[in-house]
Short mmCIF file of C-alpha atoms and ligand atoms in Angstrom, two decimals:
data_model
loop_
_atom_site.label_atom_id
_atom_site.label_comp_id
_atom_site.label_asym_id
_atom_site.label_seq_id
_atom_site.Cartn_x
_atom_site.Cartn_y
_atom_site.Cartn_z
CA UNK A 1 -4.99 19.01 7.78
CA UNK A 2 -3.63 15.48 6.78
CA UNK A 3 -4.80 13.50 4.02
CA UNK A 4 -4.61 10.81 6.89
CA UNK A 5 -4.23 10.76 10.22
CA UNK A 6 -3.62 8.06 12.31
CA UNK A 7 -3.58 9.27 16.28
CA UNK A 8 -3.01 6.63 19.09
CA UNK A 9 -3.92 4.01 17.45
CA UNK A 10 -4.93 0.68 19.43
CA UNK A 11 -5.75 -2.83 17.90
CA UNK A 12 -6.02 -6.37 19.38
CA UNK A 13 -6.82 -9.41 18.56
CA UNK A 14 -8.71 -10.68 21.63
CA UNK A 15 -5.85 -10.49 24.32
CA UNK A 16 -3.07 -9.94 21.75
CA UNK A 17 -2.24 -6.45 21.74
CA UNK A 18 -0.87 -6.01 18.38
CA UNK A 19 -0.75 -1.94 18.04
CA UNK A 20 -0.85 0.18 20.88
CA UNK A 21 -0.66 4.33 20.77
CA UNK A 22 0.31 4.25 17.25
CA UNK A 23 0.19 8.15 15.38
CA UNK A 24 1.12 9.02 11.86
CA UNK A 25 0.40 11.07 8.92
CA UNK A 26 0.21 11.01 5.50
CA UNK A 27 0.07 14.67 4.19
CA UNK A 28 -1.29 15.34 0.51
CA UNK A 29 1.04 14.29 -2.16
CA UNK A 30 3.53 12.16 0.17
CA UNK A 31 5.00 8.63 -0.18
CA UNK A 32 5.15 7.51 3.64
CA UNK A 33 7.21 4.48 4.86
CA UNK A 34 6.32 1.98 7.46
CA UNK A 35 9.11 -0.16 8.12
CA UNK A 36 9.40 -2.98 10.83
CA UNK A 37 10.31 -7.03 11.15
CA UNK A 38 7.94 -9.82 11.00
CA UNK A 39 5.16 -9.07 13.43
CA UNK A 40 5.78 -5.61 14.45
CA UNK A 41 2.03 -4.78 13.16
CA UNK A 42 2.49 -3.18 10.33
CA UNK A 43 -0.72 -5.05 8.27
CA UNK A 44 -2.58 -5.15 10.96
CA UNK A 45 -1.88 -1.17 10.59
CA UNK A 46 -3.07 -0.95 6.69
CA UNK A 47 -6.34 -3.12 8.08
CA UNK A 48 -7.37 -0.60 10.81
CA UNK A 49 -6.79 2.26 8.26
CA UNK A 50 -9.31 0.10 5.59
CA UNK A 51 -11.86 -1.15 8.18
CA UNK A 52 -10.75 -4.00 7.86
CA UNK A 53 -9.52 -4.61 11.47
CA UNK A 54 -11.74 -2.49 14.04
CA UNK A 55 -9.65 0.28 16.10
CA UNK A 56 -9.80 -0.89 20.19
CA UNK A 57 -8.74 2.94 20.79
CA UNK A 58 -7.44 6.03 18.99
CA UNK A 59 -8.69 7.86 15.60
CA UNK A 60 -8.74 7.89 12.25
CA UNK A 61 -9.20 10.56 10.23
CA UNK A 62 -9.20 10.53 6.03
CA UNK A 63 -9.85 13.78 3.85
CA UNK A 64 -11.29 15.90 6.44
CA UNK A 65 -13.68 12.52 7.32
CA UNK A 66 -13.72 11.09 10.67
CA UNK A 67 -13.81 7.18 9.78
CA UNK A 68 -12.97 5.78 13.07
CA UNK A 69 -15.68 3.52 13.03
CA UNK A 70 -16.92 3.74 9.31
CA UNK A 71 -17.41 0.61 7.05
CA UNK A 72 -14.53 -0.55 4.88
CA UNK A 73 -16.77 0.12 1.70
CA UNK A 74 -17.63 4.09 2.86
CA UNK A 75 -13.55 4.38 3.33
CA UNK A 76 -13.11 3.17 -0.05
CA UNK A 77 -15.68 5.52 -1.26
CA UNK A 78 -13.37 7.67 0.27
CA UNK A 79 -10.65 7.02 -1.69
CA UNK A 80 -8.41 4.37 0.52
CA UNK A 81 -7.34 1.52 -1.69
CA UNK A 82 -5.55 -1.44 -0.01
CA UNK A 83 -2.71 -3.92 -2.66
CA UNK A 84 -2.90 -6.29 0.12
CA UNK A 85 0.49 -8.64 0.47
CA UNK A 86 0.53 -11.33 -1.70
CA UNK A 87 -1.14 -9.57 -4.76
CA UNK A 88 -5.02 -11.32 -4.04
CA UNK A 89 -5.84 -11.23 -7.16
CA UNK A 90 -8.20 -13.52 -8.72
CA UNK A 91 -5.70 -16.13 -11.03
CA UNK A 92 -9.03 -17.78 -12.16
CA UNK A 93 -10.35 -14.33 -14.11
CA UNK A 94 -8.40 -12.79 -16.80
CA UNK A 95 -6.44 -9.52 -16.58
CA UNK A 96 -9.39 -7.57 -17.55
CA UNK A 97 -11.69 -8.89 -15.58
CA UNK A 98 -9.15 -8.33 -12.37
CA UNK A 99 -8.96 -4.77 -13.50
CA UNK A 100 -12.74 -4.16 -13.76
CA UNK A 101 -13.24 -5.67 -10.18
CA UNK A 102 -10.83 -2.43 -9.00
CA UNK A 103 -13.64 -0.22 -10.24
CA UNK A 104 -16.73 -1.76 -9.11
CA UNK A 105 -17.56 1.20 -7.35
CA UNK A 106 -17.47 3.20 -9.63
CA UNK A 107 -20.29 4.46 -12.01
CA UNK A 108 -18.46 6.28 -14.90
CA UNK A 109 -18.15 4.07 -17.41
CA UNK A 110 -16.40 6.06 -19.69
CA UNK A 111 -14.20 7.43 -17.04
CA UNK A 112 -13.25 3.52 -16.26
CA UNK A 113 -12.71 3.00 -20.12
CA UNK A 114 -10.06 5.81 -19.95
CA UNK A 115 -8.12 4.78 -16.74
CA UNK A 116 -8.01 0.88 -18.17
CA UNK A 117 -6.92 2.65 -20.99
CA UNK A 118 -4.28 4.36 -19.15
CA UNK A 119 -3.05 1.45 -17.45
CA UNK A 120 -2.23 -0.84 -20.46
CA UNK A 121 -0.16 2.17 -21.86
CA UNK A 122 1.40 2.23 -18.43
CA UNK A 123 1.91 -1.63 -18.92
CA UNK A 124 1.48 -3.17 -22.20
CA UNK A 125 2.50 -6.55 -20.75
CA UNK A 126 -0.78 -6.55 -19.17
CA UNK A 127 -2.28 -4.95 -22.23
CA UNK A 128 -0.96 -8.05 -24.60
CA UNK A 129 -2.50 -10.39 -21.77
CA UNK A 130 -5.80 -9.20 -21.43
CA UNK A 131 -7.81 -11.98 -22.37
CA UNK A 132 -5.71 -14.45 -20.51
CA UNK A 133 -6.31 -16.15 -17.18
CA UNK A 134 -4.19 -14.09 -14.17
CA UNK A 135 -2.59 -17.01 -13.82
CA UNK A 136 -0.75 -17.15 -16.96
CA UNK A 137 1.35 -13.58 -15.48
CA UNK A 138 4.47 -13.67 -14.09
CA UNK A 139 4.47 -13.08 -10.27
CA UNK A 140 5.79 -9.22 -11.22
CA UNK A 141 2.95 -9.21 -13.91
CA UNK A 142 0.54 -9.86 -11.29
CA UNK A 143 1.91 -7.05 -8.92
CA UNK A 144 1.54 -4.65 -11.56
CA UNK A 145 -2.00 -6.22 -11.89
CA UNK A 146 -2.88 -5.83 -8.47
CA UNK A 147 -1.16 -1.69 -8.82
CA UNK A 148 -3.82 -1.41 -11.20
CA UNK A 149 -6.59 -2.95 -10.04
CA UNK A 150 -5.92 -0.32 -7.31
CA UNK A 151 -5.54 2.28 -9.72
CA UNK A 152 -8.90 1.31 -10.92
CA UNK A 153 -10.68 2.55 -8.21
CA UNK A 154 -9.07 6.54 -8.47
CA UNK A 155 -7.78 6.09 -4.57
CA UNK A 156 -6.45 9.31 -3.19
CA UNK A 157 -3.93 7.39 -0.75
CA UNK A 158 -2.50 3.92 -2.45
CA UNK A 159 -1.88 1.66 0.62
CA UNK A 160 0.55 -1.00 -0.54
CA UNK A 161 2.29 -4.07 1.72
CA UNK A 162 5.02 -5.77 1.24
CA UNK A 163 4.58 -4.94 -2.65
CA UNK A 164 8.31 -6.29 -3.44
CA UNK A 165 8.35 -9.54 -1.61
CA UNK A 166 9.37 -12.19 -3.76
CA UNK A 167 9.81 -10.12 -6.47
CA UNK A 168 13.25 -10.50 -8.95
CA UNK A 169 15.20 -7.58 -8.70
CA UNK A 170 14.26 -6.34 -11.96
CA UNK A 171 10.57 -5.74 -10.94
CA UNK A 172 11.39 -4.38 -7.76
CA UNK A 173 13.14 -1.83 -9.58
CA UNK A 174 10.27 -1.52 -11.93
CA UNK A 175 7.89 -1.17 -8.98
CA UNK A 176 9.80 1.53 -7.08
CA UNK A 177 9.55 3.54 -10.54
CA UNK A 178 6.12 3.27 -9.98
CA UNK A 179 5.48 3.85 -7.00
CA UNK A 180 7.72 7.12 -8.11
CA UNK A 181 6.03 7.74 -11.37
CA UNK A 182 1.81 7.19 -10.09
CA UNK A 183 3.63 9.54 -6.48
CA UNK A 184 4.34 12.52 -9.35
CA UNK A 185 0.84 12.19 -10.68
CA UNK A 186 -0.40 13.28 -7.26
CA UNK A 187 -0.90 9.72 -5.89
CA UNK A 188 -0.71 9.92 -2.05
CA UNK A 189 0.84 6.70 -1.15
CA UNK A 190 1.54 4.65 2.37
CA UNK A 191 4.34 2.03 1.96
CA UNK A 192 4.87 -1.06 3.98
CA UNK A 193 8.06 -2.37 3.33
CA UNK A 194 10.80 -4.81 4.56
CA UNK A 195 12.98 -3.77 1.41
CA UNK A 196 14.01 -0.58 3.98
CA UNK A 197 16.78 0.66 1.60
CA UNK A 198 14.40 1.15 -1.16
CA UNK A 199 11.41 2.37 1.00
CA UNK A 200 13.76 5.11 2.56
CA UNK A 201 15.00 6.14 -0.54
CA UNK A 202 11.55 6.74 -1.73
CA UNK A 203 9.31 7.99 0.89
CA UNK A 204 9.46 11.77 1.84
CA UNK A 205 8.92 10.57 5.64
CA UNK A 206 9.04 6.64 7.70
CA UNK A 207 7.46 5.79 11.07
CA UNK A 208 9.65 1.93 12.12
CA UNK A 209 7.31 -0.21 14.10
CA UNK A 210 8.68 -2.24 16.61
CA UNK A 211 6.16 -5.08 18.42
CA UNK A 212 3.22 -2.71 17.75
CA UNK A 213 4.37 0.48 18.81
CA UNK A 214 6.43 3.51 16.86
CA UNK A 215 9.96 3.34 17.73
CA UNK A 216 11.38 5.85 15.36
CA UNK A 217 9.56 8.05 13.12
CA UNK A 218 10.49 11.25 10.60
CA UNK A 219 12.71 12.17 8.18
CA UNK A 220 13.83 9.12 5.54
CA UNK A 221 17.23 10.47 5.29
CA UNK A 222 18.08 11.14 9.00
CA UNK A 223 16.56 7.34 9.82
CA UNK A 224 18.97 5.94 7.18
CA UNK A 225 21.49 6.69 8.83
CA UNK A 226 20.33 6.26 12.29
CA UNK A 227 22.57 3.32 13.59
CA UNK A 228 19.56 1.43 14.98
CA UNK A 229 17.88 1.08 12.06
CA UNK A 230 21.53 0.50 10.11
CA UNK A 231 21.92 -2.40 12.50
CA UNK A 232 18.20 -3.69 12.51
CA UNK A 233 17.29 -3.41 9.09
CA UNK A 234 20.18 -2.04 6.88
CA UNK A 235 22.62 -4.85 7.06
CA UNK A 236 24.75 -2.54 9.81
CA UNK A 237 28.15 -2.11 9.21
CA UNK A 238 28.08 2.06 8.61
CA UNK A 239 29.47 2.50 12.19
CA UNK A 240 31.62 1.17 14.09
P1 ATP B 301 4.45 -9.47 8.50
O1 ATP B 301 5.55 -8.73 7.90
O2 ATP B 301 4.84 -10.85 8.94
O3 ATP B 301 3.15 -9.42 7.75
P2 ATP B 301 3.43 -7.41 10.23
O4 ATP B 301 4.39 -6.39 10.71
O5 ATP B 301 2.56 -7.05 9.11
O6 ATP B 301 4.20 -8.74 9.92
P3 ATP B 301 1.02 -8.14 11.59
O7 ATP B 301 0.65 -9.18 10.59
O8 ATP B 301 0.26 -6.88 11.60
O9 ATP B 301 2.56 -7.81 11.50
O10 ATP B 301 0.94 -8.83 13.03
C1 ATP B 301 1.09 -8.10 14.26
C2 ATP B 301 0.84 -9.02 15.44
O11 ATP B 301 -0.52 -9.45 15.47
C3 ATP B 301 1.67 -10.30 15.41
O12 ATP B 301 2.01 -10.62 16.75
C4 ATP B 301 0.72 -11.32 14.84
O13 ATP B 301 1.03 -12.60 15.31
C5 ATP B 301 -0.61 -10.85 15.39
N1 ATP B 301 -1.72 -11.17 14.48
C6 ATP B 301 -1.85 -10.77 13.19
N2 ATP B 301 -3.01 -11.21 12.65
C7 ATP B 301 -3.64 -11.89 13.64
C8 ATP B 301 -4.90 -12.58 13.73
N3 ATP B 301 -5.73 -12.63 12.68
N4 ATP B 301 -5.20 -13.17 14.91
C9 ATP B 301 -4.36 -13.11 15.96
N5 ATP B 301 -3.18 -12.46 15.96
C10 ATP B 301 -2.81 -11.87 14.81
#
């Protein structure tokens, strides 16, 4: 079975139907892509998975778990971790403290002490900056903050929108390495992306959404060269 399944997925808000019959999976040990414009529904999708958002019709099911209707908190006891767009995190608290909010579930101290470990070898930046308010990090500082925060909380499936909006190209490069890089450790991941070149070259399979519904959906490769997707989101200009 999946690590997560998504089947026929429904979601309004009231009479706004803003996913309708939506179905994918993320099998163990996969980077999945969800591409689509402004509005096709693709946070809205990363909500339903976390609870965030209740599902109007359809399943979902996470590590063998039917969590259709569960709580956001018993998903993320689950392992589901959300880096919501726009980073959230806290620019008031310092680095640390951002990264210790990531594991407040969690009991094992010592475990805790090793992954925060972990993650200012991963990123000394954030390791010279610990003490310091958020707010003194650059805004590709405070992605990688927000990737660890996540990371703080040992997900299973790293959920991630929009991670490389607004981000120089340096740190988008950065990020795809890490996305990459935590994807090799065994880190399940589900992509939202508008960056679609770098999304397809890193996912092992993309669903597009298109005004809340799947339009096309499989293979990265095969999509990339689809010319619908060329002319919607690759700049076109592959075919004639
Ligand atoms: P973006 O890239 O702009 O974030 P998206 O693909 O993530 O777009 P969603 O934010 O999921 O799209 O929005 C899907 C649809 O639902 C849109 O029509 C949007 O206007 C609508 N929508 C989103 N959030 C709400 C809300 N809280 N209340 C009402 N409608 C909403």
């Amino acid at each position: 079975m999946a690590l997560l399944e998504v089947s026929a997925l429904s979601v309004s808000y009231g009479r706004v139907a803003a996913l309708t019959d939506v179905s994918l999976k993320v099998e163990e040990g996969e980077v999945v892509t969800v591409l689509g414009a402004n509005g096709a529904g693709k946070s809205t999708l990363l909500k339903a998975i976390l609870g965030a958002v209740p599902a109007k019709a359809g399943g979902i099911t996470f590590a063998d778990a039917d969590l259709t209707r569960a709580a956001p908190h018993r998903r993320m006891a689950q392992g589901l971790v959300l880096v919501p767009e726009g980073r959230r995190i806290l620019i008031s608290l310092t680095v640390e403290e951002n990264l210790l909010l990531g594991a407040h579930m969690r009991r094992d101290g010592q475990a805790v002490q090793r992954e925060m470990d972990a993650i200012y070898a991963r990123f000394p930046n954030l390791a010279e900056r610990r003490h310091m308010l958020a707010s003194c990090l650059s805004g590709g500082e405070q992605q990688m903050l927000a990737i660890g925060r996540a990371m703080m909380a040992k997900p299973r499936l790293m959920m991630l929108d929009e991670p490389s909006l607004g981000l120089s190209p340096l740190f988008v490069s950065r990020l795809f390495d890490l996305i990459g890089e935590l994807n090799a450790g065994g880190l399940s991941v589900l992509l939202v992306e508008q960056n679609t070149g770098r999304a397809l070259k890193a996912a092992h399979s993309a669903t597009v959404l298109e005004l809340g519904k799947v339009s096309m959906a499989g293979n990265p490769a095969v999509l990339a060269a689809d010319p619908r997707l060329q002319d919607a989101y690759l700049g076109g200009g592959a075919h004639p």
